Short mmCIF file of C-alpha atoms in Angstrom, two decimals:
data_model
loop_
_atom_site.label_atom_id
_atom_site.label_comp_id
_atom_site.label_asym_id
_atom_site.label_seq_id
_atom_site.Cartn_x
_atom_site.Cartn_y
_atom_site.Cartn_z
CA MET I 13 -41.91 -216.84 -35.66
CA CYS I 14 -39.14 -216.98 -33.16
CA PRO I 15 -35.99 -214.90 -33.74
CA SER I 16 -33.10 -217.24 -34.88
CA GLN I 17 -29.57 -217.10 -36.51
CA HIS I 18 -29.39 -218.86 -39.89
CA SER I 19 -26.92 -219.23 -42.71
CA ASP I 20 -27.27 -217.66 -46.19
CA LEU I 21 -26.71 -221.35 -47.69
CA ALA I 22 -30.05 -222.59 -46.33
CA ALA I 23 -33.20 -222.61 -48.35
CA GLU I 24 -36.13 -220.65 -47.02
CA THR I 25 -39.37 -222.16 -46.03
CA PHE I 26 -42.93 -220.68 -46.05
CA ILE I 27 -45.73 -222.59 -44.31
CA PHE I 28 -49.23 -221.53 -45.23
CA VAL I 29 -51.51 -222.37 -42.27
CA ASP I 30 -55.42 -222.76 -42.66
CA VAL I 31 -56.90 -223.27 -39.16
CA ASP I 32 -60.44 -224.76 -39.60
CA GLY I 33 -60.04 -228.34 -40.65
CA VAL I 34 -56.22 -228.27 -39.86
CA LEU I 35 -56.22 -227.43 -36.15
CA ASN I 36 -59.62 -228.57 -35.57
CA VAL I 37 -61.91 -231.05 -37.22
CA GLY I 38 -64.88 -229.72 -39.39
CA ILE I 39 -67.76 -231.58 -40.75
CA ARG I 40 -69.34 -230.47 -44.18
CA ASP I 41 -73.06 -229.43 -43.78
CA GLN I 42 -74.59 -229.86 -47.26
CA GLU I 43 -77.27 -227.14 -46.28
CA ASP I 44 -75.55 -224.87 -43.91
CA ALA I 45 -72.16 -223.72 -42.40
CA PRO I 46 -69.88 -226.58 -41.51
CA LEU I 47 -70.20 -228.34 -38.00
CA LEU I 48 -67.35 -227.83 -35.63
CA PHE I 49 -66.38 -231.02 -34.06
CA ASN I 50 -66.16 -230.29 -30.31
CA GLN I 51 -67.00 -231.78 -27.19
CA ALA I 52 -70.45 -230.05 -26.84
CA ASN I 53 -71.69 -231.07 -30.38
CA ARG I 54 -70.21 -234.59 -29.70
CA GLU I 55 -72.15 -235.00 -26.47
CA PHE I 56 -75.45 -233.60 -27.89
CA ALA I 57 -75.12 -236.01 -30.66
CA LEU I 58 -74.71 -238.78 -28.32
CA SER I 59 -77.61 -237.63 -26.38
CA GLN I 60 -79.84 -237.71 -29.51
CA GLN I 61 -78.85 -241.34 -30.50
CA GLY I 62 -81.80 -243.46 -31.22
CA LYS I 63 -84.06 -240.32 -31.34
CA ARG I 64 -85.36 -239.53 -34.71
CA GLN I 65 -84.98 -235.71 -35.57
CA PRO I 66 -88.07 -233.74 -37.02
CA ARG I 67 -86.05 -232.70 -40.19
CA GLN I 68 -84.17 -234.85 -42.23
CA HIS I 69 -81.24 -232.39 -42.31
CA ASP I 70 -81.10 -232.11 -38.67
CA GLU I 71 -81.01 -236.01 -38.60
CA ASN I 72 -78.10 -235.93 -40.89
CA CYS I 73 -76.39 -233.48 -38.71
CA VAL I 74 -76.54 -235.83 -35.68
CA GLN I 75 -75.59 -238.89 -37.66
CA ARG I 76 -72.70 -237.27 -39.14
CA LEU I 77 -71.31 -236.12 -35.75
CA LEU I 78 -71.97 -239.79 -34.54
CA LEU I 79 -70.13 -241.14 -37.35
CA VAL I 80 -67.10 -239.04 -36.98
CA ALA I 81 -66.77 -239.70 -33.27
CA GLN I 82 -66.71 -243.29 -34.05
CA GLN I 83 -64.31 -243.16 -37.12
CA GLY I 84 -60.97 -244.57 -36.33
CA LEU I 85 -57.87 -241.99 -37.00
CA PRO I 86 -55.65 -243.32 -40.00
CA SER I 87 -52.26 -244.70 -39.04
CA GLU I 88 -52.64 -243.84 -35.28
CA GLU I 89 -54.37 -244.99 -32.14
CA GLY I 90 -57.72 -243.69 -31.32
CA SER I 91 -60.98 -242.21 -33.10
CA TYR I 92 -61.74 -238.63 -34.40
CA SER I 93 -63.65 -238.42 -30.83
CA ASP I 94 -59.99 -237.68 -29.22
CA LEU I 95 -59.52 -234.64 -31.53
CA ALA I 96 -62.80 -232.97 -30.55
CA CYS I 97 -62.14 -229.34 -29.36
CA PRO I 98 -62.62 -228.56 -25.54
CA ALA I 99 -65.51 -226.35 -24.49
CA GLY I 100 -64.90 -222.78 -25.49
CA SER I 101 -62.21 -223.35 -27.92
CA HIS I 102 -61.97 -223.76 -31.70
CA ILE I 103 -58.43 -225.33 -31.35
CA CYS I 104 -57.55 -228.94 -30.62
CA GLU I 105 -54.35 -228.93 -28.35
CA ALA I 106 -52.80 -232.01 -29.96
CA LEU I 107 -53.28 -230.51 -33.46
CA ALA I 108 -51.60 -227.29 -32.33
CA LYS I 109 -48.78 -229.42 -31.05
CA ARG I 110 -48.16 -231.06 -34.35
CA LEU I 111 -48.22 -227.70 -36.11
CA ALA I 112 -45.46 -226.61 -33.70
CA GLN I 113 -43.57 -229.53 -34.57
CA VAL I 114 -43.97 -228.94 -38.29
CA ILE I 115 -42.84 -225.42 -37.56
CA VAL I 116 -39.61 -226.53 -36.00
CA ALA I 117 -38.92 -229.16 -38.89
CA GLY I 118 -39.17 -226.11 -41.02
CA GLY I 119 -35.97 -224.97 -39.76
CA GLU I 120 -34.24 -221.66 -38.72
CA ARG I 121 -35.38 -219.80 -41.99
CA CYS I 122 -39.17 -220.59 -41.75
CA THR I 123 -41.89 -218.06 -42.38
CA VAL I 124 -45.38 -218.94 -41.06
CA VAL I 125 -48.04 -217.36 -43.07
CA LEU I 126 -51.72 -217.22 -41.84
CA SER I 127 -53.94 -218.00 -44.82
CA SER I 128 -57.20 -218.92 -43.08
CA ASN I 129 -60.07 -216.51 -42.93
CA TRP I 130 -59.11 -216.14 -39.32
CA ARG I 131 -56.62 -213.47 -40.66
CA LYS I 132 -59.75 -211.17 -40.79
CA PRO I 133 -59.76 -208.40 -38.28
CA GLN I 134 -62.81 -209.83 -36.35
CA HIS I 135 -60.90 -212.92 -35.50
CA ALA I 136 -57.66 -211.27 -33.91
CA SER I 137 -58.61 -212.57 -30.48
CA ARG I 138 -58.85 -216.06 -31.65
CA VAL I 139 -55.54 -215.85 -33.50
CA ARG I 140 -53.88 -214.67 -30.37
CA LYS I 141 -55.38 -217.55 -28.49
CA LEU I 142 -53.77 -219.83 -31.14
CA GLU I 143 -50.31 -218.23 -30.98
CA ALA I 144 -50.53 -218.71 -27.33
CA GLU I 145 -51.38 -222.32 -27.81
CA VAL I 146 -48.47 -222.98 -30.18
CA SER I 147 -46.12 -221.09 -28.02
CA LYS I 148 -46.87 -223.55 -25.29
CA HIS I 149 -44.92 -226.36 -27.51
CA LEU I 150 -42.22 -223.95 -28.54
CA ASP I 151 -39.19 -222.74 -26.64
CA CYS I 152 -40.24 -219.04 -27.67
CA THR I 153 -43.35 -216.92 -28.11
CA PHE I 154 -44.85 -217.68 -31.31
CA THR I 155 -46.52 -215.18 -33.74
CA PHE I 156 -47.47 -215.62 -37.24
CA ASP I 157 -44.84 -213.67 -39.39
CA ALA I 158 -47.44 -212.80 -42.25
CA ARG I 159 -50.85 -213.15 -43.55
CA THR I 160 -52.09 -213.54 -47.38
CA ALA I 161 -53.62 -210.49 -48.50
CA PRO I 162 -57.33 -209.78 -47.53
CA ALA I 163 -59.89 -211.28 -49.90
CA ASN I 164 -63.42 -212.51 -49.82
CA GLU I 165 -62.79 -216.15 -50.13
CA ARG I 166 -65.79 -218.05 -50.78
CA ASN I 167 -64.49 -221.43 -51.96
CA ALA I 168 -61.46 -223.68 -52.63
CA SER I 169 -60.52 -221.84 -55.83
CA ASP I 170 -60.54 -218.45 -53.94
CA ARG I 171 -58.22 -219.99 -51.25
CA LEU I 172 -55.69 -221.39 -53.77
CA ARG I 173 -55.50 -218.37 -55.75
CA CYS I 174 -54.95 -215.95 -52.89
CA ILE I 175 -52.07 -218.16 -51.84
CA GLY I 176 -50.83 -218.21 -55.33
CA ASP I 177 -50.79 -214.36 -55.35
CA TYR I 178 -48.56 -214.50 -52.25
CA VAL I 179 -46.30 -217.11 -54.18
CA GLU I 180 -46.13 -214.76 -56.97
CA SER I 181 -45.16 -211.74 -54.91
CA LEU I 182 -42.17 -213.67 -53.72
CA CYS I 183 -41.08 -215.51 -56.96
CA GLY I 184 -42.52 -213.32 -59.75
CA PRO I 185 -40.45 -210.90 -61.63
CA ASN I 186 -40.23 -208.37 -58.69
CA GLY I 187 -39.97 -210.96 -55.86
CA ARG I 188 -36.94 -211.88 -53.84
CA PHE I 189 -36.86 -215.19 -54.92
CA HIS I 190 -37.06 -214.60 -58.77
CA ASP I 191 -33.15 -215.15 -59.11
CA GLY I 192 -33.19 -218.91 -58.30
CA ARG I 193 -32.54 -218.92 -54.62
CA PRO I 194 -34.16 -222.12 -53.02
CA LEU I 195 -37.71 -221.50 -51.63
CA ARG I 196 -40.04 -224.29 -50.14
CA CYS I 197 -43.68 -223.53 -49.81
CA LEU I 198 -45.73 -226.16 -47.55
CA LEU I 199 -49.60 -225.65 -47.61
CA LEU I 200 -51.69 -227.05 -44.69
CA GLU I 201 -55.03 -226.70 -45.97
CA ASP I 202 -58.47 -228.37 -46.36
CA PHE I 203 -59.84 -226.08 -48.89
CA PHE I 204 -63.17 -225.47 -47.04
CA ILE I 205 -63.64 -229.12 -46.65
CA THR I 206 -63.50 -229.53 -50.49
CA PRO I 207 -62.25 -232.68 -52.30
CA LEU I 208 -59.70 -232.17 -55.33
CA ASN I 209 -62.17 -233.33 -57.87
CA GLY I 210 -61.48 -231.10 -60.75
CA TRP I 211 -62.59 -227.62 -59.67
CA ALA I 212 -60.95 -224.74 -61.62
CA CYS I 213 -58.60 -222.24 -60.50
CA GLY I 214 -57.64 -219.87 -63.24
CA ASN I 215 -56.87 -222.06 -66.20
CA ALA I 216 -55.68 -224.89 -64.05
CA ARG I 217 -57.83 -227.90 -63.33
CA ILE I 218 -57.34 -229.03 -59.57
CA ASP I 219 -57.89 -232.86 -59.39
CA SER I 220 -54.83 -233.67 -57.32
CA THR I 221 -52.25 -232.49 -54.84
CA ALA I 222 -49.78 -232.39 -57.74
CA ALA I 223 -52.12 -230.24 -59.79
CA ALA I 224 -52.55 -227.70 -56.89
CA GLU I 225 -48.56 -227.59 -56.41
CA ALA I 226 -48.22 -227.09 -60.19
CA TYR I 227 -50.39 -224.15 -60.23
CA LEU I 228 -48.60 -222.61 -57.29
CA LYS I 229 -45.27 -223.19 -59.26
CA SER I 230 -46.89 -221.53 -62.34
CA ARG I 231 -47.27 -218.47 -60.30
CA ALA I 232 -43.45 -218.01 -60.11
CA SER I 233 -40.78 -217.00 -62.62
CA ALA I 234 -39.30 -219.43 -64.89
CA SER I 235 -35.86 -218.61 -63.16
CA ALA I 236 -37.33 -219.07 -59.68
CA ASN I 237 -36.38 -222.30 -57.77
CA ILE I 238 -39.56 -223.22 -55.81
CA GLN I 239 -40.68 -226.37 -54.33
CA ALA I 240 -44.39 -226.78 -53.35
CA LYS I 241 -46.14 -229.45 -51.07
CA LEU I 242 -49.75 -229.44 -50.40
CA VAL I 243 -51.05 -231.26 -47.35
CA HIS I 244 -54.82 -231.54 -48.07
CA THR I 245 -56.39 -232.38 -44.66
CA TYR I 246 -59.52 -233.73 -46.14
CA HIS I 247 -61.12 -237.16 -45.65
CA GLU I 248 -64.56 -238.57 -46.70
CA TRP I 249 -66.42 -241.74 -46.56
CA GLU I 250 -69.84 -243.15 -46.88
CA SER I 251 -71.92 -244.76 -43.95
CA PRO I 252 -73.58 -248.16 -44.22
CA THR I 253 -76.75 -246.25 -45.04
CA GLY I 254 -75.21 -244.23 -47.78
CA LEU I 255 -74.62 -240.94 -45.81
CA ARG I 256 -71.72 -238.96 -47.16
CA VAL I 257 -69.32 -237.81 -44.60
CA GLN I 258 -66.89 -235.18 -45.64
CA ILE I 259 -64.45 -233.48 -42.83
CA GLY I 260 -61.61 -231.20 -42.59
CA ALA I 261 -59.74 -233.90 -40.85
CA GLY I 262 -57.06 -232.03 -38.99
CA LEU I 263 -53.25 -232.34 -38.96
CA THR I 264 -53.49 -236.18 -38.20
CA HIS I 265 -50.45 -238.35 -37.91
CA THR I 266 -50.92 -239.35 -41.72
CA PHE I 267 -50.85 -235.60 -42.84
CA ALA I 268 -48.21 -234.61 -40.49
CA LYS I 269 -46.04 -237.37 -41.93
CA GLN I 270 -46.31 -235.81 -45.39
CA ALA I 271 -45.16 -232.37 -44.15
CA PHE I 272 -42.29 -234.02 -42.22
CA GLU I 273 -41.07 -235.91 -45.41
CA PHE I 274 -41.30 -232.75 -47.54
CA LEU I 275 -39.20 -230.68 -45.11
CA ALA I 276 -36.83 -233.44 -44.68
CA ALA I 277 -36.01 -233.79 -48.46
CA PRO I 278 -32.85 -232.48 -49.99
CA ILE I 279 -33.41 -229.05 -51.86
CA ILE I 280 -33.30 -229.49 -55.65
CA ALA I 281 -31.00 -227.18 -57.39
CA ALA I 282 -32.54 -224.83 -60.23
CA LYS I 283 -31.80 -225.96 -63.48
CA SER I 284 -31.92 -222.77 -65.09
CA ALA I 285 -28.83 -221.33 -63.45
CA PRO I 286 -25.43 -222.97 -62.69
CA LEU I 287 -24.50 -223.68 -58.92
CA SER I 288 -22.11 -221.53 -57.37
CA PHE I 289 -19.37 -223.22 -55.29
CA ALA I 290 -21.44 -222.72 -52.17
CA GLY I 291 -24.38 -224.18 -53.86
CA LYS I 292 -22.37 -227.11 -54.84
CA MET I 293 -21.17 -227.95 -51.40
CA GLN I 294 -24.52 -227.55 -50.00
CA GLN I 295 -26.11 -230.11 -52.51
CA GLN I 296 -23.23 -232.45 -51.76
CA ILE I 297 -23.76 -232.19 -48.06
CA GLN I 298 -27.56 -232.68 -48.27
CA SER I 299 -26.97 -235.82 -50.74
CA THR I 300 -24.72 -237.50 -48.15
CA MET I 301 -26.36 -236.25 -45.03
CA ALA I 302 -30.13 -236.17 -45.89
CA VAL I 303 -32.11 -235.92 -42.87
CA PRO I 304 -34.48 -238.78 -42.22
CA VAL I 305 -38.15 -238.32 -41.53
CA GLN I 306 -38.44 -237.81 -37.90
CA THR I 307 -40.86 -240.52 -37.19
CA SER I 308 -39.97 -240.16 -33.51
CA ILE I 309 -41.44 -236.84 -33.34
CA LEU I 310 -44.69 -238.05 -34.87
CA GLU I 311 -44.71 -240.97 -32.28
CA GLU I 312 -44.21 -238.73 -29.61
CA VAL I 313 -47.45 -236.80 -29.97
CA LYS I 314 -50.00 -238.75 -27.80
CA VAL I 315 -53.48 -237.48 -28.68
CA PRO I 316 -55.15 -236.97 -25.20
CA ALA I 317 -58.53 -238.60 -24.43
CA ALA I 318 -61.17 -236.23 -24.74
CA ARG I 319 -62.04 -234.51 -21.45
CA PRO I 320 -65.52 -234.97 -20.36
CA SER I 321 -67.85 -232.07 -20.88
CA MET I 322 -70.88 -230.83 -19.10
CA ARG I 323 -73.92 -231.92 -20.80
CA LEU I 324 -75.57 -229.14 -22.50
CA THR I 325 -78.36 -227.33 -20.62
CA ALA I 326 -79.61 -225.68 -23.78
CA ASN I 327 -79.21 -227.39 -27.07
CA HIS I 328 -76.62 -225.68 -29.09
CA MET I 329 -74.69 -227.09 -32.14
CA ASP I 330 -71.77 -225.06 -32.97
CA LYS I 331 -70.65 -224.10 -36.51
CA VAL I 332 -67.12 -223.51 -37.77
CA GLY I 333 -68.28 -220.84 -40.41
CA ASN I 334 -70.90 -220.39 -43.03
CA PRO I 335 -70.92 -221.66 -46.58
CA ALA I 336 -69.28 -218.61 -47.96
CA GLY I 337 -66.44 -218.85 -45.25
CA VAL I 338 -67.33 -215.26 -43.97
CA GLY I 339 -67.69 -215.11 -40.19
CA THR I 340 -70.27 -212.97 -38.39
CA LEU I 341 -70.39 -212.33 -34.63
CA ALA I 342 -74.16 -212.95 -34.61
CA LEU I 343 -76.31 -215.68 -33.20
CA VAL I 344 -78.61 -217.18 -35.53
CA THR I 345 -81.34 -219.55 -33.91
CA SER I 346 -82.71 -222.05 -36.18
CA ALA I 347 -86.46 -223.06 -36.52
CA LEU I 348 -85.65 -225.99 -34.39
CA PRO I 349 -85.79 -225.37 -30.64
CA TRP I 350 -82.62 -227.50 -30.10
CA LEU I 351 -80.16 -226.11 -32.69
CA ALA I 352 -78.80 -222.65 -32.30
CA VAL I 353 -76.12 -221.87 -34.93
CA TYR I 354 -73.07 -219.83 -34.04
CA LEU I 355 -71.20 -218.22 -36.95
CA PRO I 356 -68.09 -216.71 -35.51
CA CYS I 357 -65.55 -218.91 -36.80
CA ALA I 358 -64.18 -218.73 -40.25
CA VAL I 359 -63.14 -221.43 -42.46
#
């Protein structure tokens, strides 16, 4: 994060950033790694429109790509086609710009934590490119301040538990926020393109954003003053023919607004300890001068029209990771002559 001066009265904010499904759009494949929604895959699907694929699985892949390309964006103009990653990139520029705006809204005491599988050493070059992309939209050179601990995350439960471990290191008995100093935790996460449908994380049942937030708070000491917000960048729908489409939708206008609202809300004082004079003054100022949600910032982001890409000379379909979320640098060619699955990008 950029260096800054700050007041000791301000709350600290930690933003946990997933990449795939947040800064790009990924499509769940029931039998294989998620599909990266990029210009190459979109153009390939368009070239196959009206052609029957030899296997039902491959037909479903093409149809899902087409359905995503045609699906309108919620609460903003355009379609998901406008969020397709350009050739050679796994990052959508418009979504990276929104992340930069969320970071700015986090304030001067904001720590940005990479919680994606991109934190693994084999993805270091991609992280540098991501940091350079975000830096373009900030007035300083951006780098991630921290990373969650290395882990073999295979599903949504693993990811939430890993972030919970980090929160416990901050707010547990030995953490620097255990004494009631205000802390805000914002999660930008699609949980491996997984709905919040009751999966277990420890003894918690995660069936809503509120349940995930409650789990994170449960990892803190009772004396901690922590607020948590999950922006779950997940969307699903069913086609007229009954094909289920599940996507990591990216940081769209709707999801970015949730982040802004959380970051603009007044800090709630801890109930377990009396406020100091400075704390009372801060609470009074926040209650009378609460910052409104910066809708102007959201409206400022104009999603660029997808740039035309060259039609593929060899039929490749890019993947954003394998089902376990463990990236490799190998090229795995499928039985189909038109499908080559790349597995360098983690979820």
